[in-house]
Coordinates of C-alpha atoms in Angstrom, one line a residue:
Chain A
X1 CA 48.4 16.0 107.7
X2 CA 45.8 14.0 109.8
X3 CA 46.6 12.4 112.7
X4 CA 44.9 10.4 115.5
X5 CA 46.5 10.6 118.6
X6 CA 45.2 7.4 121.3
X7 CA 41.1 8.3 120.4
X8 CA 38.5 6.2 121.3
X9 CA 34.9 7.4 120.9
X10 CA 32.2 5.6 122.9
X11 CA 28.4 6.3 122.8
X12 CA 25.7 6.0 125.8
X13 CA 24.0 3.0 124.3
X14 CA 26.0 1.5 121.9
X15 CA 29.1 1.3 123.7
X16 CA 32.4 1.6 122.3
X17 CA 32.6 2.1 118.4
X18 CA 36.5 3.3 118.3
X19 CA 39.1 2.3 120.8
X20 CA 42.4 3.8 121.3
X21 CA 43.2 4.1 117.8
X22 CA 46.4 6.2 116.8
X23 CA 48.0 6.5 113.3
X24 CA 49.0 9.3 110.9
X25 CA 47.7 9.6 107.2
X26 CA 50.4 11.5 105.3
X27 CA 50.0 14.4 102.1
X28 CA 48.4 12.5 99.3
X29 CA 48.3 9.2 100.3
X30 CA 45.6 6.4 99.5
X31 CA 44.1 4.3 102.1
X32 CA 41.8 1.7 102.8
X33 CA 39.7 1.1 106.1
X34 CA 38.5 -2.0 106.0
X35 CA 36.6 -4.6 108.5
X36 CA 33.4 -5.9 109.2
X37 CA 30.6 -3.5 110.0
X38 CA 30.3 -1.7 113.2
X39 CA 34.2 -1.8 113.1
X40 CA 33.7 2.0 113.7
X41 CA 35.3 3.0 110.3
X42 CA 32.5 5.4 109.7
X43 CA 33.0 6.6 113.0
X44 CA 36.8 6.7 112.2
X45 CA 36.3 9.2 108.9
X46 CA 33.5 11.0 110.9
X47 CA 35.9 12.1 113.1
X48 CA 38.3 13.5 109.9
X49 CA 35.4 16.0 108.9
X50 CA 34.1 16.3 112.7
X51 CA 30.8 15.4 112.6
X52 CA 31.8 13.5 115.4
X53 CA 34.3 13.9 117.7
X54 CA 36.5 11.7 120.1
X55 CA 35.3 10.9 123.9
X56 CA 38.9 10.9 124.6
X57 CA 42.4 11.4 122.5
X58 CA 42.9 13.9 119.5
X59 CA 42.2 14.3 115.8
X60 CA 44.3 16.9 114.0
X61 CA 43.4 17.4 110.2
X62 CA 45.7 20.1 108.8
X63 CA 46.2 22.4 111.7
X64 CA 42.5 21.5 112.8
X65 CA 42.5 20.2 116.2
X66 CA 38.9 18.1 117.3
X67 CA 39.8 19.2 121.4
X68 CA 39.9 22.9 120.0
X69 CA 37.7 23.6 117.1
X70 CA 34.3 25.4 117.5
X71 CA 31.4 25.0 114.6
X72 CA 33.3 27.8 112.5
X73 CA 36.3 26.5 112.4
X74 CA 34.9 22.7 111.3
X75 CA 33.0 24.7 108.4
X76 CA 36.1 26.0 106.6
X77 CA 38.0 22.9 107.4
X78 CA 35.3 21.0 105.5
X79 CA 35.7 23.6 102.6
X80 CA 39.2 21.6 102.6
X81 CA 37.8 18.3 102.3
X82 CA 35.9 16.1 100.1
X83 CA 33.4 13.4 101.5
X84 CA 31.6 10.9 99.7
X85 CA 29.1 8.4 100.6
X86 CA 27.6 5.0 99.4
X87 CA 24.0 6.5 98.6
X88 CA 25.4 9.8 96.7
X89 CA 23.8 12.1 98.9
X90 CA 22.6 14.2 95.5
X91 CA 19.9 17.1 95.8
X92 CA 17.0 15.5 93.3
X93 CA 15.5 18.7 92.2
X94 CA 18.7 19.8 90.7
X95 CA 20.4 19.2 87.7
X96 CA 24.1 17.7 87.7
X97 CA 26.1 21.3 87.4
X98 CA 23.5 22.7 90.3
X99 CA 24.3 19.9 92.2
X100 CA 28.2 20.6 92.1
X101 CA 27.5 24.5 91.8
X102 CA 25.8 23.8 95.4
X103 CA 28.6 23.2 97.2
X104 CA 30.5 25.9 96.5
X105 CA 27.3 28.8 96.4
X106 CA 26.6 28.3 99.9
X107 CA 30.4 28.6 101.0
X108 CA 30.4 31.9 99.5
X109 CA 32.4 31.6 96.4
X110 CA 32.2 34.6 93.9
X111 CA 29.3 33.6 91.4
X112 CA 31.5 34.4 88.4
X113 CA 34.0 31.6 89.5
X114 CA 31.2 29.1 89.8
X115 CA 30.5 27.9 86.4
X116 CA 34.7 27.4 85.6
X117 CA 34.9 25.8 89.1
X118 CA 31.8 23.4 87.5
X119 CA 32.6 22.7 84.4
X120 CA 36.6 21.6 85.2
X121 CA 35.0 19.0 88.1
X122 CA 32.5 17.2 85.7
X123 CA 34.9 17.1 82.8
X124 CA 37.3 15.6 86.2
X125 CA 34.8 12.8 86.6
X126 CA 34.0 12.5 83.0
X127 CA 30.7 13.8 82.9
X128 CA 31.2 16.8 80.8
X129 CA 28.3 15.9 78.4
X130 CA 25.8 15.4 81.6
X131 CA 25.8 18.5 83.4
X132 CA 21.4 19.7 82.9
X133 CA 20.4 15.9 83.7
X134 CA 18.6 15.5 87.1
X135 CA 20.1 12.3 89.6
X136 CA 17.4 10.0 88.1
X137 CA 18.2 10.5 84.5
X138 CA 21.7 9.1 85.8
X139 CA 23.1 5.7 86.0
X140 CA 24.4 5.1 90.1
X141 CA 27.8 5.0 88.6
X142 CA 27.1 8.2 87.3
X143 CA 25.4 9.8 90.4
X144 CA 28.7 8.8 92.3
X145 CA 30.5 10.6 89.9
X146 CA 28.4 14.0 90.0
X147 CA 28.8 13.4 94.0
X148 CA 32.7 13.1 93.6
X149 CA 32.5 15.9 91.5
X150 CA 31.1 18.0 94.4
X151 CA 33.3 16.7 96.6
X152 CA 36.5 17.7 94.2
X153 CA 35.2 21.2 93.2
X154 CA 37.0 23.0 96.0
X155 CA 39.9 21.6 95.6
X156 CA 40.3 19.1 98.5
X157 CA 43.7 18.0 99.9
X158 CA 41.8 14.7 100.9
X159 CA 38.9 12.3 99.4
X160 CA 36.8 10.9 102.1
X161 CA 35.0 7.9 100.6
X162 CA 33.0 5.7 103.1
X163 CA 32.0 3.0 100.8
X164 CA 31.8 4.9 97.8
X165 CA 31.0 2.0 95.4
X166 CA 28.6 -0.4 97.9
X167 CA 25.7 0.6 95.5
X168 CA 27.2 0.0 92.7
X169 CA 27.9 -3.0 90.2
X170 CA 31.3 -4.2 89.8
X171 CA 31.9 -2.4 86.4
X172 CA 30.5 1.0 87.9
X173 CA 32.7 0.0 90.9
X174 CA 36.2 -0.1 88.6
X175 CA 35.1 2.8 86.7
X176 CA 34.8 4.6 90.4
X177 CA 37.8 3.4 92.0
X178 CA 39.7 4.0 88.6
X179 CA 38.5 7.6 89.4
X180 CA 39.6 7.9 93.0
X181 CA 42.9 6.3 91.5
X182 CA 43.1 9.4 89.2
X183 CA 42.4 11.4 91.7
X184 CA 45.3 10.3 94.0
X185 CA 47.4 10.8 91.0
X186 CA 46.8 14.3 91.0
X187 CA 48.0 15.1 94.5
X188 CA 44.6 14.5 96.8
X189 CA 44.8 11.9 99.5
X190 CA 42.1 9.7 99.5
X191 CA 41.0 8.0 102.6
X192 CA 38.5 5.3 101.7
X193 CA 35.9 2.7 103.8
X194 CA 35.2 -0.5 101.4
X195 CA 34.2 -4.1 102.2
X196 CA 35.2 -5.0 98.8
X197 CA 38.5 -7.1 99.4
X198 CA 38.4 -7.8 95.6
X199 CA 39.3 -4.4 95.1
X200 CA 42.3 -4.5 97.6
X201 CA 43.6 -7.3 97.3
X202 CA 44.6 -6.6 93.9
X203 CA 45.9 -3.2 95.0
X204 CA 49.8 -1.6 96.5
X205 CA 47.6 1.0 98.8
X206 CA 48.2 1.3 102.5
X207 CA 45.1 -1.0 104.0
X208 CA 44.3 -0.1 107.5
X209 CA 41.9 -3.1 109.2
X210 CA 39.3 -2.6 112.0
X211 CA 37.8 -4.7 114.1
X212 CA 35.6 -3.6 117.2
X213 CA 36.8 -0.2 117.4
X214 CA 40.6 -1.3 116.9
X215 CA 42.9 -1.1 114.5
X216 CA 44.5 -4.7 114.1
X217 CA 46.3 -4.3 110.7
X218 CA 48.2 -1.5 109.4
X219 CA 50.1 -2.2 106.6
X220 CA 52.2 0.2 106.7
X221 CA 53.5 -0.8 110.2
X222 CA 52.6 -3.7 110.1
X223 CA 52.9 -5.9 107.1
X224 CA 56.8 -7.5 109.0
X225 CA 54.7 -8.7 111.6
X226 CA 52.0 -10.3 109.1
X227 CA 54.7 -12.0 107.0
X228 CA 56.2 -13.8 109.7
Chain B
X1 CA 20.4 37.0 98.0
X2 CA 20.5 33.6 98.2
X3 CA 19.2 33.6 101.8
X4 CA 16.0 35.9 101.0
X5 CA 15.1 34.1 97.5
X6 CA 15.1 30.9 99.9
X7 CA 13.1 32.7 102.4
X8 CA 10.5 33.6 99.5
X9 CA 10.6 30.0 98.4
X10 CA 9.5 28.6 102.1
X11 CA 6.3 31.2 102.3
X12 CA 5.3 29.9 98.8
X13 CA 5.9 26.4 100.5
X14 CA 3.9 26.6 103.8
X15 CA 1.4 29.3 102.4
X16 CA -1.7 28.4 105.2
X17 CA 0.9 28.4 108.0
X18 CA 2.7 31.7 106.9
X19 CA -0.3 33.4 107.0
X20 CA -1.4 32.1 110.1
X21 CA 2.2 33.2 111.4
X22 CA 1.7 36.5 110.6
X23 CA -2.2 36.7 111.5
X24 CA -0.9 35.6 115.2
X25 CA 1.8 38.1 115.6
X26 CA -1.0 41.0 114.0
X27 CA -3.6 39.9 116.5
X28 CA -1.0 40.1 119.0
X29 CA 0.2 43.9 118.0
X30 CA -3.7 44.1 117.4
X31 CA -4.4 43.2 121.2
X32 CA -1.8 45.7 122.3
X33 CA -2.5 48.5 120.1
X34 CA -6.1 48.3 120.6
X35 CA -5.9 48.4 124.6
X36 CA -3.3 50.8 124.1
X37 CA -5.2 53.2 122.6
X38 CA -7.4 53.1 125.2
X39 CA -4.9 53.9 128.0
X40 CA -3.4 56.6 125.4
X41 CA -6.5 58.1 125.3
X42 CA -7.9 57.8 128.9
X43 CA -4.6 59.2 129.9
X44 CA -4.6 62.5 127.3
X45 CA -7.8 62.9 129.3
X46 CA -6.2 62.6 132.6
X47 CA -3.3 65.1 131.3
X48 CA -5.9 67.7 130.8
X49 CA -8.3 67.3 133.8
X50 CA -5.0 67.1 136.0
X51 CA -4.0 70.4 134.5
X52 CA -6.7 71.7 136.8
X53 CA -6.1 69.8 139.8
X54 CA -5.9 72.1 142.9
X55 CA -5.2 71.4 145.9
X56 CA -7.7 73.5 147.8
X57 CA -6.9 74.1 151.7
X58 CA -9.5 76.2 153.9
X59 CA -8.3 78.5 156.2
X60 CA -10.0 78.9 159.5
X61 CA -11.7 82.3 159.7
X62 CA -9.1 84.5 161.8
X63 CA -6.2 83.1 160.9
X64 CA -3.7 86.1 160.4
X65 CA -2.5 86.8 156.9
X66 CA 1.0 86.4 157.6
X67 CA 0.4 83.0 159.3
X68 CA -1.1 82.4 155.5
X69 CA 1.4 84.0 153.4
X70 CA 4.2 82.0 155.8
X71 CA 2.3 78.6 155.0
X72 CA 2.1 79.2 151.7
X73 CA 5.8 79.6 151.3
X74 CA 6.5 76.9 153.4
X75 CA 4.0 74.3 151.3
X76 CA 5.7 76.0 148.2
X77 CA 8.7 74.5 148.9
X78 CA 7.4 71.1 148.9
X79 CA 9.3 68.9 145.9
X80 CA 5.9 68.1 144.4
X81 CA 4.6 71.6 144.5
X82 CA 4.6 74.2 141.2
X83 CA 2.8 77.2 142.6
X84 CA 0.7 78.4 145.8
X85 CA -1.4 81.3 146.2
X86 CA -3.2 82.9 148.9
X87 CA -6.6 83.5 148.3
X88 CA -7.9 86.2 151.3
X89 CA -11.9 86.2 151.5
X90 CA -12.8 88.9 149.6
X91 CA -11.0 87.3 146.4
X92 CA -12.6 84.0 146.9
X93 CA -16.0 86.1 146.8
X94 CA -14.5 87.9 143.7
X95 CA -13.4 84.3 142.4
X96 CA -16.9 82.5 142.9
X97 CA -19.0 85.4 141.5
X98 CA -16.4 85.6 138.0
X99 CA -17.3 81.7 137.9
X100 CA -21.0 81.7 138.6
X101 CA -21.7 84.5 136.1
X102 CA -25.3 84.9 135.9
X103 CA -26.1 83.6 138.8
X104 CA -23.4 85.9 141.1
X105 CA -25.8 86.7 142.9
X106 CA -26.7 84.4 145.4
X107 CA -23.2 85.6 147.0
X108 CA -24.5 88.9 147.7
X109 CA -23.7 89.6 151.4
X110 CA -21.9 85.5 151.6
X111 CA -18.7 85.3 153.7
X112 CA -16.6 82.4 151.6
X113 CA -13.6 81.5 153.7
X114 CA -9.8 82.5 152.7
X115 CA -7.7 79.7 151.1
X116 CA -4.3 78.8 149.9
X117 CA -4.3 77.2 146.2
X118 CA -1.6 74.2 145.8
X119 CA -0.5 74.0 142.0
X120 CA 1.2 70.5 141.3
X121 CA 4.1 70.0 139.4
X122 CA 3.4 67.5 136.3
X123 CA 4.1 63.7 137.5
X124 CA 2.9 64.9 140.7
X125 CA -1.0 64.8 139.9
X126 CA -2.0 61.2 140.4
X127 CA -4.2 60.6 143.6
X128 CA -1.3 59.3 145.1
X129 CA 0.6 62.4 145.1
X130 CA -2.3 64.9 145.7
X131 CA -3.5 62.9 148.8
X132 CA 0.8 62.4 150.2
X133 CA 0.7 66.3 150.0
X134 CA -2.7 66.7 150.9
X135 CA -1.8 65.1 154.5
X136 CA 1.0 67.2 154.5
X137 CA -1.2 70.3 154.4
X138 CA -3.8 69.2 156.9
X139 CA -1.1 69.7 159.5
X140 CA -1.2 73.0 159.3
X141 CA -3.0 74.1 162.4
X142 CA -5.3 76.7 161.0
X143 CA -6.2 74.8 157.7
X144 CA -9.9 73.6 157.8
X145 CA -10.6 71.1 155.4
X146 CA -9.3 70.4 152.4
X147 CA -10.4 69.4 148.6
X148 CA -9.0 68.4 145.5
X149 CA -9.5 66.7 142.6
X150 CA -12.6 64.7 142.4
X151 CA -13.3 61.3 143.0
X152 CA -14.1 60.2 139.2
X153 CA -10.1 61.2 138.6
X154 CA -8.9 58.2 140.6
X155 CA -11.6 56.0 138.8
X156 CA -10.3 56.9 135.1
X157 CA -6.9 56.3 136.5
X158 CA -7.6 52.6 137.8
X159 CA -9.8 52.5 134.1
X160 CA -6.4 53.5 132.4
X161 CA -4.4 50.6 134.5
X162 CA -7.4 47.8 133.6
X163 CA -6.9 48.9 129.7
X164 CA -2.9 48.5 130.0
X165 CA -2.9 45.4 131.9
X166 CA -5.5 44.3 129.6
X167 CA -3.6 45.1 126.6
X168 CA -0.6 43.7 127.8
X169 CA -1.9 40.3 128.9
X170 CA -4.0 39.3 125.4
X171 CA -1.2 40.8 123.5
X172 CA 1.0 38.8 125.5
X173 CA -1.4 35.6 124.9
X174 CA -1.2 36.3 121.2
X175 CA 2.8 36.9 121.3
X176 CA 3.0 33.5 122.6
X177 CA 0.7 31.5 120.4
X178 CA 2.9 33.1 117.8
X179 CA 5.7 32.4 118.8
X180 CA 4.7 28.7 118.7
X181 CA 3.1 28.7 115.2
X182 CA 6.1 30.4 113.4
X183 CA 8.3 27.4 115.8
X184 CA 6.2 25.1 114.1
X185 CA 6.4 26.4 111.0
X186 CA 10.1 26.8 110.9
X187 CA 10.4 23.0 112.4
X188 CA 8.4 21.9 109.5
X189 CA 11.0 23.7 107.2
X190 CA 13.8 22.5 108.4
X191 CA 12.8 18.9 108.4
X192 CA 11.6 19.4 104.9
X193 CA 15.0 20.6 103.9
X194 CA 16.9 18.2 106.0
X195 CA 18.9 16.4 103.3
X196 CA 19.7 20.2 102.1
X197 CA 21.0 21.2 105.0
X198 CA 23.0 18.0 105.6
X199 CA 25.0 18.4 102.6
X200 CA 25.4 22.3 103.2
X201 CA 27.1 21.2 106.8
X202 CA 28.9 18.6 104.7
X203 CA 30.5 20.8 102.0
X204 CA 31.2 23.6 104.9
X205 CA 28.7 26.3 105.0
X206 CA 28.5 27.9 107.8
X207 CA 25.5 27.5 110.9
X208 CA 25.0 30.9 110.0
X209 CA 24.7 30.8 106.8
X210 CA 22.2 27.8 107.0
X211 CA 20.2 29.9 109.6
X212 CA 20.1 32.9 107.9
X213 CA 17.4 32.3 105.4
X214 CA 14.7 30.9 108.3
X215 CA 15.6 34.3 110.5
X216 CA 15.1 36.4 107.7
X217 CA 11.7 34.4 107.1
X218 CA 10.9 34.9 110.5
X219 CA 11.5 38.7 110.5
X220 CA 9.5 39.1 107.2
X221 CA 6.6 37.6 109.0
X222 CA 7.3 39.3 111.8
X223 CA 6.7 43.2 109.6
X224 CA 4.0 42.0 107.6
X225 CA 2.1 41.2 111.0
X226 CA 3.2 44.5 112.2
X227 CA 2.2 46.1 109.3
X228 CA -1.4 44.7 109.6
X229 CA -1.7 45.4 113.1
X230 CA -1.2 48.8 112.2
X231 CA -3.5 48.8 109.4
X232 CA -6.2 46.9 111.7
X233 CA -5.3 49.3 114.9
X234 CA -5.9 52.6 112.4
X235 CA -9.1 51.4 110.7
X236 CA -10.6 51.1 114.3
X237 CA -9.3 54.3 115.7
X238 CA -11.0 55.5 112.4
X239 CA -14.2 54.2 113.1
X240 CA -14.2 55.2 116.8
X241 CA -12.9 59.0 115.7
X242 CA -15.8 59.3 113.5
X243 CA -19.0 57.3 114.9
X244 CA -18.3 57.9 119.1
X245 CA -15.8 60.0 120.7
X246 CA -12.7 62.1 119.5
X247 CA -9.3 60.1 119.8
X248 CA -5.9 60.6 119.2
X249 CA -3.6 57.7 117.7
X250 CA 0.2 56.7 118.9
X251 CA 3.2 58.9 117.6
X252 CA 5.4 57.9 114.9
X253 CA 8.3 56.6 117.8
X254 CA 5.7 54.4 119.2
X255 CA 4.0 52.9 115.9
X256 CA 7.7 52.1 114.6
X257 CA 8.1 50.2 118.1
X258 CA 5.1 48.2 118.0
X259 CA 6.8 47.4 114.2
X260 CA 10.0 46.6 116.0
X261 CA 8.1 44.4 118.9
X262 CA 6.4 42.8 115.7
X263 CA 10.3 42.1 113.7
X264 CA 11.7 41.0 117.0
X265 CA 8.6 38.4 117.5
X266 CA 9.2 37.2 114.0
X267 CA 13.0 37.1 114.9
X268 CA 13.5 35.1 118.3
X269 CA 10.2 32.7 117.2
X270 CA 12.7 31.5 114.4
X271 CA 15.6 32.1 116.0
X272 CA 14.7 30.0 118.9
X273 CA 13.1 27.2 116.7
X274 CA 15.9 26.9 114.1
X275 CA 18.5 26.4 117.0
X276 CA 16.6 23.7 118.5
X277 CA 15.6 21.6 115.2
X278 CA 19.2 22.0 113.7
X279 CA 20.9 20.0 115.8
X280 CA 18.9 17.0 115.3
X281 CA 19.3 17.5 111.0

């Protein structure tokens, strides 16, 4: 479903930020990236949705090639994905339902599947009480949650989440990964950046671990190796 | 819908720099309107003064009618020519008393010499022409001298290419300067809608959907400041028409093309500027 295939991605100034990284992520699976930062997972789920793409190797995401695909092509394949980040990314002039009704009125859906499409995410993220209050009538927790909500209202087959819960305290942070946990449930792969090793350590998920640019632990290659 | 409520939204937003926008792109239709006029005009003048232009060519006295008649056949054949006619003596007496009127007179007893009367096809007036065919004529052996149109025809004729040029320059100025402003004003939109548009890129709309409400922004300004060139461009023609000399005014094909020249100003000043700013969102 998305695979890497030997990419590295360097830039003029900064040098390398991913090096010769391959793996496969397969049909609903849950994954942490973890590391220390400028480990280049950013980079590393930038390169899922294309916002950036590899110096050298190749990223296929569902058919979507990165050597291939021109700007049209990355537009519906991002119609396919949800992303997330650690500072919500929320529209402050708009109220909870605009802010998920957003996403899918400027990838031309028909206006009378809209408010449905709405109303299903929010009640999804359990926010069906809050959909007129702006972002600052919201708790961060909740802000996530309406950001999740417009990440989930196209139906994605994966969650991209680069440190979803980094703003948030550590009962708005279980209430958020208990969330993405429901969400996984359902079907959608989640592919999620964290620091928080609290939160995976007490977890089964596949943990993929970065360091410079490289992957240096993938546990579900590698965990033989690790136990010996 | 969308795309022309947002456009709506960013003129109420920017209101000093939208009418700037469209005051540049008027004063720049203005600029070539204005000058055009004058070149329409000096030229509808030209078209009917060059409706009488004539090559003249004087015939030697002696020279045998058929050596006439033969010349005038031959110089009828030129590409440039229409018509030629040989005038003998006796009409050119006829001619120049039927002109004179009261004062036919002072021919009594005159001896006016024969000529042959060059007619010029339309496109083939302008001094260039008449003096190429001119030349052509004084090789005749028996022709005299020769005259045609009058001196004051070449000097509306470089008058008519000062007004174009003019025209075209300032209203090339103005194009320019806005071109610029509406680039600055679409930069300032952009940026202000930067978080917008990231998230729009982020949940997959397209680069032509995100563009589509500054280009139709861009075109709006673009007919309003046609619209009030026109409107400025008549007004004057007005004036002019009723306080100093009789004018005509552009057809409808060339009004809806200085409307056009206006849209496409709007257009590509957007167009160009959206592209650029964009890619660093």
């Amino acid at each position: 479903m998305i695979r890497f295939t030997s990419v590295s991605k360097s830039y003029p100034r900064t040098g390398t930020a991913v090096d010769n990284v391959s793996l496969h992520i397969g049909r609903g699976e849950f994954v942490f990236f973890t590391g220390p930062s400028g480990a280049g997972k950013t980079t590393l789920l930038k390169m899922v949705y294309m916002e950036e793409r590899p110096s050298s190797g190749e990223v296929r995401v569902s058919g979507t090639s990165s050597v291939t695909a021109g700007d049209r092509e990355v537009a519906k394949l991002r119609r396919k994905l949800g992303i997330v980040f650690q500072d919500f990314r929320l529209l402050d002039n708009r109220t909870a339902e605009q802010n998920v009704a957003f996403a899918l009125e400027v990838t031309d859906t028909a206006p009378a599947m809209i408010g449905p499409k709405v109303a299903r995410a929010l009640t999804q993220v359990g926010l069906a009480g809050k959909g007129t209050a702006f972002p600052r009538e919201l708790s961060g927790g909740e802000q996530q949650r309406v950001a999740i909500a417009r990440a989930l209202v196209n139906d994605p087959f994966v969650l991209i989440a680069d440190e979803p819960t980094g703003n948030l305290d550590d009962r708005a942070t279980r209430g958020i990964f208990q969330l993405l946990r429901e969400i996984n449930a359902s079907g959608t792969a989640v592919m999620m950046a964290t620091h928080n090793l609290e939160l995976i350590r007490r977890q089964e998920f596949r943990t993929i671990e970065m360091t410079r640019g490289a992957v240096v632990f993938d546990s579900a290659e590698q965990k033989p190796a690790r136990e010996s | 819908m969308r795309s022309i409520r947002d456009a709506l939204i960013a003129f109420r937003r920017t209101p000093l720099l939208s009418v700037l926008s469209i005051t540049t792109i008027a004063f720049s239709l203005f600029a070539f309107g204005l000058f055009g006029l004058v070149a329409l005009n000096i030229r509808e003048a030209l078209d009917r003064l060059e409706d009488r232009v004539e090559i003249r060519a004087f015939v030697a006295d002696g020279t045998a009618p058929e050596s006439m008649a033969q010349a005038a056949g031959d110089i009828a054949a030129y590409p440039e020519v229409l018509a030629t006619k040989s005038v003998s003596q006796d009409e050119a007496l006829v001619r120049a008393k039927k002109e004179l009127g009261d004062f036919r007179d002072v021919f009594e007893g005159a001896v006016l010499p024969a000529s042959i009367d060059v007619r010029l096809k339309p496109g083939f007036r302008d001094p260039a022409s008449v003096k190429r065919v001119s030349a052509r004529i004084r090789a005749f052996s028996f022709v005299d001298d020769i005259r045609y149109g009058e001196e004051w025809i070449e000097k509306l004729y470089r008058l008519r290419n000062v007004a174009g040029i003019a025209g075209i320059v300032l209203g090339l100025s103005f194009a320019g300067v806005s071109m610029i402003i509406i680039g600055t004003t679409i930069r300032m939109a952009v940026l202000s809608r930067a978080k917008e548009i990231s998230i729009m890129r982020l949940v997959g709309a397209t680069d032509g959907y995100i563009r589509r409400p500054f280009l139709i922004e861009g075109l709006a300004k673009g007919i309003l400041g046609g619209l009030l060139a026109l409107l400025l461009t008549y007004v004057t023609r007005t004036i002019i028409d009723r306080y100093l000399i009789q004018t005509i005014f552009f057809d409808a094909r060339v009004t809806l093309l200085g409307l056009l020249f206006g849209a496409m100003l709007g257009l590509l000043g957007s167009a160009f500027s959206v592209g650029r700013h964009l890619r660093r969102v």
